[in-house]
Amino acid sequence: MTDARMVGVSRVLISEEELRSRIAELAAELDAEYRNDFPIVIGVLNGAVFFLTDLIREMKIPLEIDFMAVSSYGDSTRSSGVVQIIKDLSKSIEGRRVIVIEDIVDSGLTLKYLIDNLASRNPADLRVVVLLSKWAIGQAPVQHDHVGFVIPDEFVVGYGLDFAGRYRNLPFVGVYDPKADSADLPG
Ligand code: 5GP
């Protein structure tokens, strides 16, 4: 029997187990880095929610969370370069140490926009944790302080990442396969 979760996915790129163990490593790095601080962890909605909640559950230091929502793609698979803030932070980050949690970096335009925007609010410092980057370590055109996985330049879904609003609830990261996508969803 076909696994219904694999419809629209050509292959699993990062399994649940690989996600769990890498996220535990990132949490330990952040715990060490922010041991004497009380950082604000900012998640970029909607994609980074899964990563953020799993990451902070592994972290032991006191922290706060807040969220921003931006839109850069519409329903296409390439960035338009036009970033819109759909939901802003609920409080000031002035003088605070800020950790930005991003799900994925492709062109880097979205993250660049976010970093510039947040930096203009005068945080004490701002670091960036990216779960998936399509850029080799040290090559990204935008700030990456911690990277979960470097991935190939393919469109991926799952673990928070969608295509046209779907697939976010897959527990793994998979490569999107438009040919195998189910065309007969209700609605
Ligand atoms: P960028 O501005 O770096 O090109 O794109 C960043 C945003 O585009 C991400 O936050 C994410 O929402 C979306 N994105 C980029 N690459 C992918 C991908 O491979 N799969 C999915 N589902 N979204 C992506």
Coordinates of N, CA and C and ligand atoms in Angstrom, one line a residue:
M1 N 0.8 -1.2 0.0 CA 0.0 0.0 0.0 C 0.9 1.3 0.0
T2 N 0.5 2.3 -0.8 CA 1.3 3.5 -0.8 C 1.1 4.3 0.4
D3 N 2.2 4.9 0.9 CA 2.1 5.7 2.1 C 1.5 7.1 1.6
A4 N 0.3 7.4 2.1 CA -0.4 8.6 1.7 C 0.5 9.9 1.9
R5 N 1.4 9.8 2.9 CA 2.2 11.0 3.2 C 3.3 11.2 2.1
M6 N 3.5 10.2 1.3 CA 4.5 10.3 0.2 C 4.0 10.8 -1.1
V7 N 2.7 11.0 -1.2 CA 2.1 11.6 -2.4 C 2.6 13.0 -2.5
G8 N 3.2 13.3 -3.7 CA 3.8 14.6 -3.9 C 5.2 14.8 -3.4
V9 N 5.8 13.7 -2.9 CA 7.2 13.7 -2.4 C 8.0 12.6 -3.2
S10 N 9.0 13.0 -3.8 CA 9.8 12.0 -4.6 C 10.7 11.2 -3.7
R11 N 11.3 11.9 -2.7 CA 12.1 11.1 -1.7 C 12.3 11.9 -0.4
V12 N 12.5 11.1 0.6 CA 12.8 11.7 1.9 C 14.3 12.2 1.9
L13 N 14.4 13.5 2.2 CA 15.8 14.1 2.2 C 16.4 14.0 3.6
I14 N 15.6 14.4 4.6 CA 16.0 14.3 6.0 C 14.9 13.7 6.9
S15 N 15.3 12.6 7.5 CA 14.3 11.8 8.3 C 14.0 12.5 9.6
E16 N 13.0 12.0 10.3 CA 12.6 12.5 11.6 C 13.8 12.3 12.6
E17 N 14.5 11.2 12.5 CA 15.6 10.9 13.4 C 16.7 11.9 13.2
E18 N 17.0 12.1 11.9 CA 18.1 13.0 11.6 C 17.8 14.4 12.1
L19 N 16.5 14.8 11.9 CA 16.1 16.2 12.4 C 16.3 16.2 13.9
R20 N 15.8 15.2 14.6 CA 15.8 15.2 16.0 C 17.3 15.3 16.5
S21 N 18.2 14.6 16.0 CA 19.5 14.6 16.5 C 20.3 15.9 16.2
R22 N 20.1 16.4 15.0 CA 20.8 17.7 14.7 C 20.2 18.8 15.5
I23 N 18.9 18.8 15.7 CA 18.2 19.9 16.5 C 18.8 19.8 17.9
A24 N 19.0 18.6 18.5 CA 19.5 18.5 19.8 C 20.9 19.1 19.9
E25 N 21.7 18.9 18.8 CA 23.1 19.5 18.8 C 23.0 21.0 18.7
L26 N 22.1 21.6 17.9 CA 21.9 23.0 17.8 C 21.5 23.6 19.1
A27 N 20.6 22.9 19.8 CA 20.1 23.4 21.1 C 21.3 23.5 22.1
A28 N 22.1 22.5 22.1 CA 23.3 22.5 23.0 C 24.2 23.7 22.7
E29 N 24.4 23.9 21.4 CA 25.3 25.1 21.0 C 24.7 26.4 21.5
L30 N 23.4 26.5 21.3 CA 22.7 27.8 21.7 C 22.7 27.9 23.3
D31 N 22.5 26.8 24.0 CA 22.6 26.9 25.4 C 23.9 27.4 25.9
A32 N 25.0 26.9 25.3 CA 26.3 27.3 25.7 C 26.5 28.8 25.3
E33 N 26.0 29.2 24.2 CA 26.2 30.6 23.7 C 25.5 31.6 24.5
Y34 N 24.3 31.3 25.0 CA 23.4 32.2 25.7 C 23.2 31.9 27.1
R35 N 24.2 31.2 27.7 CA 24.1 30.7 29.1 C 23.7 31.8 30.1
N36 N 24.3 33.0 30.0 CA 24.0 34.0 31.0 C 23.0 35.1 30.5
D37 N 22.3 34.8 29.5 CA 21.4 35.8 28.9 C 20.0 35.4 29.0
F38 N 19.1 36.2 28.4 CA 17.7 35.8 28.4 C 17.2 36.2 27.0
P39 N 17.6 35.4 26.0 CA 17.4 35.9 24.6 C 15.9 35.8 24.2
I40 N 15.6 36.5 23.2 CA 14.3 36.4 22.5 C 14.5 35.6 21.3
V41 N 13.8 34.5 21.2 CA 13.8 33.6 20.0 C 12.7 34.0 19.1
I42 N 13.0 34.4 17.9 CA 12.0 34.9 17.0 C 11.8 33.9 15.9
G43 N 10.6 33.4 15.8 CA 10.3 32.4 14.7 C 9.6 33.1 13.5
V44 N 9.9 32.6 12.4 CA 9.3 33.2 11.2 C 8.2 32.3 10.7
L45 N 7.0 32.8 10.9 CA 5.8 32.0 10.6 C 5.6 31.8 9.1
N46 N 5.0 30.7 8.6 CA 4.5 29.6 9.4 C 5.6 28.5 9.4
G47 N 6.5 28.6 8.5 CA 7.4 27.4 8.3 C 8.3 27.1 9.4
A48 N 8.7 28.1 10.2 CA 9.7 27.8 11.2 C 9.1 27.3 12.6
V49 N 7.8 27.2 12.6 CA 7.2 26.9 13.9 C 7.6 25.5 14.4
F50 N 7.6 24.5 13.5 CA 7.9 23.2 13.9 C 9.4 23.1 14.5
F51 N 10.3 23.7 13.7 CA 11.7 23.8 14.1 C 11.8 24.5 15.4
L52 N 11.2 25.7 15.5 CA 11.4 26.5 16.8 C 10.9 25.7 18.0
T53 N 9.7 25.1 17.9 CA 9.2 24.5 19.1 C 10.0 23.2 19.5
D54 N 10.5 22.5 18.5 CA 11.4 21.4 18.8 C 12.7 21.8 19.4
L55 N 13.2 22.9 18.8 CA 14.5 23.4 19.2 C 14.5 23.9 20.7
I56 N 13.5 24.7 21.0 CA 13.5 25.3 22.3 C 13.1 24.3 23.4
R57 N 12.4 23.2 23.0 CA 12.2 22.2 24.0 C 13.4 21.5 24.4
E58 N 14.4 21.5 23.5 CA 15.7 20.9 23.8 C 16.6 21.9 24.6
M59 N 16.3 23.2 24.6 CA 17.1 24.2 25.2 C 16.8 24.3 26.7
K60 N 17.9 24.5 27.5 CA 17.6 24.5 29.0 C 17.7 25.9 29.6
I61 N 18.2 26.9 28.8 CA 18.3 28.3 29.4 C 17.0 29.0 29.3
P62 N 16.8 30.0 30.2 CA 15.5 30.8 30.1 C 15.5 31.6 28.8
L63 N 14.4 31.7 28.2 CA 14.3 32.4 26.9 C 12.8 32.9 26.8
E64 N 12.6 33.8 25.8 CA 11.3 34.2 25.4 C 11.1 33.9 24.0
I65 N 9.8 33.8 23.5 CA 9.6 33.6 22.1 C 8.7 34.7 21.6
D66 N 8.9 35.0 20.3 CA 7.9 35.9 19.6 C 7.9 35.4 18.1
F67 N 7.0 35.9 17.4 CA 6.8 35.5 16.0 C 6.6 36.6 15.0
M68 N 7.1 36.4 13.8 CA 6.8 37.4 12.7 C 6.3 36.5 11.6
A69 N 5.4 37.1 10.8 CA 5.0 36.4 9.6 C 5.4 37.3 8.4
V70 N 6.0 36.7 7.4 CA 6.3 37.4 6.2 C 5.9 36.5 5.0
S71 N 5.7 37.2 3.9 CA 5.3 36.4 2.7 C 6.2 36.8 1.6
S72 N 6.8 35.8 0.9 CA 7.7 36.2 -0.2 C 7.4 35.4 -1.5
Y73 N 6.6 34.4 -1.4 CA 6.4 33.5 -2.5 C 5.1 33.4 -3.2
G74 N 4.0 33.7 -2.5 CA 2.7 33.4 -3.0 C 2.6 31.9 -3.2
D75 N 2.1 31.4 -4.2 CA 2.0 29.9 -4.4 C 3.0 29.4 -5.4
S76 N 4.0 30.2 -5.7 CA 5.0 29.7 -6.7 C 6.2 29.1 -5.9
T77 N 7.1 28.5 -6.6 CA 8.3 27.9 -6.0 C 9.5 28.7 -6.1
R78 N 9.4 29.9 -6.6 CA 10.6 30.8 -6.6 C 10.3 32.2 -5.9
S79 N 11.3 32.7 -5.2 CA 11.1 33.9 -4.5 C 10.8 35.1 -5.4
S80 N 9.8 35.9 -5.1 CA 9.5 37.1 -5.9 C 10.5 38.2 -5.5
G81 N 11.1 38.1 -4.4 CA 12.0 39.1 -3.9 C 11.2 40.2 -3.2
V82 N 9.9 40.2 -3.3 CA 9.1 41.2 -2.6 C 8.6 40.6 -1.2
V83 N 9.1 41.2 -0.1 CA 8.8 40.6 1.2 C 7.8 41.5 1.8
Q84 N 6.8 40.9 2.4 CA 5.7 41.7 3.1 C 5.6 41.2 4.5
I85 N 5.6 42.1 5.5 CA 5.3 41.7 6.9 C 3.8 41.6 7.1
I86 N 3.4 40.3 7.4 CA 2.0 40.1 7.6 C 1.6 40.1 9.1
K87 N 2.6 39.7 9.9 CA 2.4 39.9 11.4 C 3.7 40.3 11.9
D88 N 3.6 41.3 12.8 CA 4.9 41.9 13.4 C 5.1 41.3 14.8
L89 N 6.2 41.5 15.4 CA 6.5 41.1 16.8 C 5.5 41.7 17.7
S90 N 5.3 41.0 18.9 CA 4.4 41.6 19.9 C 5.1 42.6 20.8
K91 N 6.4 42.5 20.9 CA 7.0 43.5 21.8 C 8.4 44.0 21.3
S92 N 8.9 45.0 22.0 CA 10.2 45.5 21.5 C 11.4 44.6 21.7
I93 N 12.4 44.7 20.9 CA 13.6 43.8 21.0 C 14.8 44.7 21.4
E94 N 14.5 46.0 21.6 CA 15.6 46.9 21.9 C 16.4 46.5 23.1
G95 N 17.8 46.4 22.9 CA 18.7 46.1 24.0 C 18.7 44.6 24.3
R96 N 17.9 43.8 23.6 CA 17.8 42.3 23.9 C 18.7 41.5 22.9
R97 N 19.2 40.4 23.3 CA 19.8 39.4 22.4 C 18.7 38.7 21.7
V98 N 18.9 38.7 20.4 CA 17.8 38.1 19.5 C 18.4 36.9 18.7
I99 N 17.6 35.8 18.7 CA 17.9 34.7 17.9 C 16.8 34.5 16.9
V100 N 17.1 34.7 15.6 CA 16.1 34.5 14.6 C 16.2 33.1 14.1
I101 N 15.0 32.5 14.0 CA 14.9 31.1 13.6 C 14.2 31.0 12.3
E102 N 14.9 30.6 11.3 CA 14.4 30.5 9.9 C 14.4 29.1 9.4
D103 N 13.3 28.7 8.7 CA 13.2 27.3 8.3 C 14.2 27.0 7.1
I104 N 14.2 27.9 6.1 CA 15.0 27.6 4.9 C 15.5 28.8 4.2
V105 N 16.7 28.8 3.7 CA 17.2 29.9 2.9 C 17.5 29.4 1.5
D106 N 16.8 30.1 0.5 CA 17.0 29.8 -0.9 C 17.8 30.9 -1.5
S107 N 17.1 32.0 -2.0 CA 17.9 33.1 -2.5 C 18.5 33.9 -1.4
G108 N 17.9 33.9 -0.2 CA 18.3 34.7 1.0 C 17.6 36.0 1.1
L109 N 16.8 36.3 0.1 CA 16.1 37.6 0.1 C 15.2 37.9 1.3
T110 N 14.5 36.8 1.7 CA 13.6 37.0 2.8 C 14.3 37.2 4.1
L111 N 15.3 36.4 4.3 CA 16.1 36.5 5.6 C 16.9 37.8 5.6
K112 N 17.4 38.3 4.5 CA 18.1 39.5 4.4 C 17.2 40.7 4.8
Y113 N 16.0 40.6 4.3 CA 15.0 41.7 4.6 C 14.7 41.7 6.1
L114 N 14.5 40.5 6.6 CA 14.1 40.3 8.1 C 15.3 40.8 9.0
I115 N 16.5 40.4 8.6 CA 17.6 40.8 9.5 C 17.8 42.4 9.5
D116 N 17.7 43.0 8.3 CA 17.8 44.4 8.2 C 16.7 45.1 9.0
N117 N 15.5 44.6 8.9 CA 14.3 45.1 9.6 C 14.5 45.0 11.1
L118 N 14.9 43.8 11.6 CA 15.1 43.6 13.0 C 16.3 44.4 13.6
A119 N 17.4 44.5 12.8 CA 18.6 45.2 13.2 C 18.3 46.7 13.4
S120 N 17.3 47.2 12.6 CA 17.0 48.6 12.8 C 16.2 48.9 14.1
R121 N 15.8 47.9 14.8 CA 15.1 48.1 16.1 C 16.1 48.0 17.3
N122 N 17.4 48.1 17.0 CA 18.5 48.1 18.0 C 18.5 47.0 19.1
P123 N 18.5 45.8 18.6 CA 18.7 44.7 19.6 C 20.2 44.8 20.1
A124 N 20.5 44.1 21.2 CA 21.9 44.1 21.7 C 22.7 43.3 20.7
D125 N 22.2 42.2 20.2 CA 22.8 41.5 19.1 C 21.8 40.6 18.4
L126 N 22.1 40.1 17.3 CA 21.1 39.3 16.5 C 21.9 38.2 15.8
R127 N 21.5 37.0 16.1 CA 22.1 35.8 15.4 C 21.0 35.0 14.7
V128 N 21.4 34.3 13.8 CA 20.5 33.6 12.9 C 20.7 32.1 12.9
V129 N 19.6 31.4 13.1 CA 19.7 29.9 13.0 C 18.8 29.5 11.9
V130 N 19.4 28.8 10.9 CA 18.7 28.3 9.7 C 18.7 26.8 9.7
L131 N 17.5 26.3 9.7 CA 17.4 24.8 9.7 C 18.0 24.2 8.4
L132 N 17.5 24.8 7.2 CA 18.0 24.2 5.9 C 18.5 25.4 5.1
S133 N 19.7 25.2 4.6 CA 20.3 26.2 3.7 C 20.7 25.6 2.4
K134 N 20.3 26.3 1.3 CA 20.7 25.8 0.0 C 22.1 26.3 -0.4
W135 N 22.8 26.9 0.6 CA 24.1 27.5 0.3 C 25.2 26.7 1.1
A136 N 26.3 26.4 0.5 CA 27.4 25.8 1.2 C 27.9 26.6 2.4
I137 N 28.4 26.0 3.4 CA 28.8 26.7 4.6 C 29.8 27.8 4.2
G138 N 29.5 29.0 4.7 CA 30.4 30.2 4.3 C 30.1 30.9 3.0
Q139 N 29.2 30.3 2.2 CA 28.9 30.9 0.9 C 27.6 31.7 0.9
A140 N 26.8 31.6 1.9 CA 25.5 32.2 1.9 C 25.6 33.7 1.7
P141 N 24.7 34.3 0.9 CA 24.7 35.8 0.8 C 24.1 36.5 1.9
V142 N 23.8 35.8 3.0 CA 23.1 36.4 4.1 C 23.5 35.7 5.4
Q143 N 23.5 36.5 6.5 CA 24.0 36.0 7.8 C 23.4 34.6 8.2
H144 N 24.3 33.6 8.4 CA 23.9 32.3 8.9 C 24.9 32.1 10.1
D145 N 24.4 32.0 11.3 CA 25.3 31.7 12.4 C 25.3 30.2 12.8
H146 N 24.1 29.6 12.7 CA 24.0 28.1 12.9 C 23.2 27.6 11.7
V147 N 23.7 26.5 11.1 CA 22.9 25.9 10.1 C 22.7 24.4 10.4
G148 N 21.4 24.0 10.3 CA 21.1 22.6 10.6 C 21.6 21.7 9.5
F149 N 21.2 21.9 8.3 CA 21.6 21.1 7.1 C 21.8 21.9 5.9
V150 N 22.8 21.6 5.2 CA 23.0 22.2 3.8 C 22.3 21.2 2.9
I151 N 21.4 21.7 2.1 CA 20.6 20.8 1.2 C 20.8 21.2 -0.3
P152 N 20.5 20.3 -1.2 CA 20.7 20.7 -2.6 C 19.6 21.7 -3.1
D153 N 19.8 22.3 -4.2 CA 18.9 23.3 -4.7 C 17.7 22.6 -5.3
E154 N 16.8 22.1 -4.4 CA 15.6 21.5 -4.9 C 14.5 22.0 -4.0
F155 N 13.3 21.9 -4.5 CA 12.1 22.5 -3.7 C 11.7 21.4 -2.7
V156 N 11.8 21.7 -1.4 CA 11.5 20.7 -0.4 C 10.2 21.0 0.4
V157 N 9.6 20.0 0.9 CA 8.4 20.2 1.7 C 8.5 19.4 3.0
G158 N 7.6 19.7 3.9 CA 7.5 18.9 5.2 C 8.2 19.6 6.3
Y159 N 7.9 19.1 7.5 CA 8.5 19.7 8.8 C 8.3 21.2 8.8
G160 N 7.1 21.7 8.4 CA 6.8 23.1 8.4 C 6.8 23.7 7.1
L161 N 7.5 23.1 6.1 CA 7.6 23.7 4.8 C 6.4 23.3 3.9
D162 N 5.9 24.2 3.2 CA 4.7 23.9 2.4 C 4.9 24.1 0.9
F163 N 4.0 23.5 0.1 CA 3.8 24.0 -1.3 C 2.3 24.3 -1.3
A164 N 2.0 25.6 -1.6 CA 0.6 26.1 -1.7 C -0.2 25.7 -0.5
G165 N 0.5 25.8 0.7 CA -0.2 25.6 2.0 C -0.2 24.2 2.5
R166 N 0.2 23.2 1.6 CA 0.1 21.8 2.0 C 1.5 21.2 2.4
Y167 N 1.5 20.1 3.0 CA 2.6 19.3 3.3 C 3.4 19.7 4.6
R168 N 2.9 20.8 5.3 CA 3.6 21.2 6.5 C 3.7 20.2 7.5
N169 N 2.7 19.3 7.6 CA 2.6 18.4 8.7 C 3.4 17.1 8.5
L170 N 4.1 17.0 7.4 CA 5.0 15.8 7.2 C 6.1 15.9 8.3
P171 N 6.4 14.7 8.9 CA 7.3 14.8 10.0 C 8.8 14.8 9.5
F172 N 9.0 14.6 8.2 CA 10.3 14.6 7.6 C 10.4 15.7 6.6
V173 N 11.6 16.0 6.1 CA 11.8 16.9 4.9 C 11.9 16.1 3.7
G174 N 11.1 16.3 2.7 CA 11.1 15.6 1.5 C 11.2 16.5 0.3
V175 N 11.7 15.9 -0.9 CA 11.7 16.7 -2.1 C 10.4 16.6 -2.8
Y176 N 9.9 17.8 -3.1 CA 8.6 18.0 -3.7 C 8.6 17.4 -5.1
D177 N 7.6 16.7 -5.5 CA 7.5 16.1 -6.8 C 6.2 16.5 -7.5
P178 N 6.2 17.5 -8.3 CA 4.9 18.0 -8.8 C 4.2 17.0 -9.7
K179 N 4.9 16.1 -10.3 CA 4.2 15.1 -11.1 C 3.4 14.1 -10.3
A180 N 3.9 13.8 -9.1 CA 3.2 12.9 -8.2 C 2.2 13.5 -7.3
D181 N 2.1 14.9 -7.4 CA 1.2 15.6 -6.5 C -0.3 15.2 -6.8
S182 N -1.0 15.1 -5.7 CA -2.4 14.7 -5.8 C -3.3 15.8 -6.3
A183 N -3.9 15.7 -7.4 CA -4.7 16.7 -8.1 C -6.1 16.7 -7.6
D184 N -6.5 15.7 -6.8 CA -7.9 15.5 -6.5 C -8.3 15.7 -5.1
L185 N -7.6 16.7 -4.4 CA -8.0 17.0 -3.1 C -9.4 17.7 -3.1
P186 N -10.1 17.5 -2.0 CA -11.4 18.2 -1.9 C -11.2 19.7 -1.9
G187 N -12.1 20.5 -2.4 CA -12.0 21.9 -2.3 C -11.3 22.6 -3.4
Ligands
5GP1 P1 14.4 33.0 -0.1 O1 13.9 34.5 0.1 O2 15.6 32.6 0.7 O3 14.5 32.7 -1.6 O4 13.2 32.1 0.4 C1 12.9 32.0 1.7 C2 11.5 31.5 1.9 O5 11.0 30.9 0.8 C3 11.5 30.5 3.0 O6 11.2 31.1 4.3 C4 10.4 29.6 2.6 O7 9.1 30.1 3.0 C5 10.4 29.7 1.1 N1 11.2 28.6 0.5 C6 12.5 28.7 -0.1 N2 12.9 27.5 -0.5 C7 11.9 26.6 -0.3 C8 11.7 25.2 -0.5 O8 12.6 24.5 -1.0 N3 10.6 24.7 -0.1 C9 9.6 25.4 0.5 N4 8.5 24.8 0.9 N5 9.7 26.7 0.7 C10 10.8 27.3 0.3

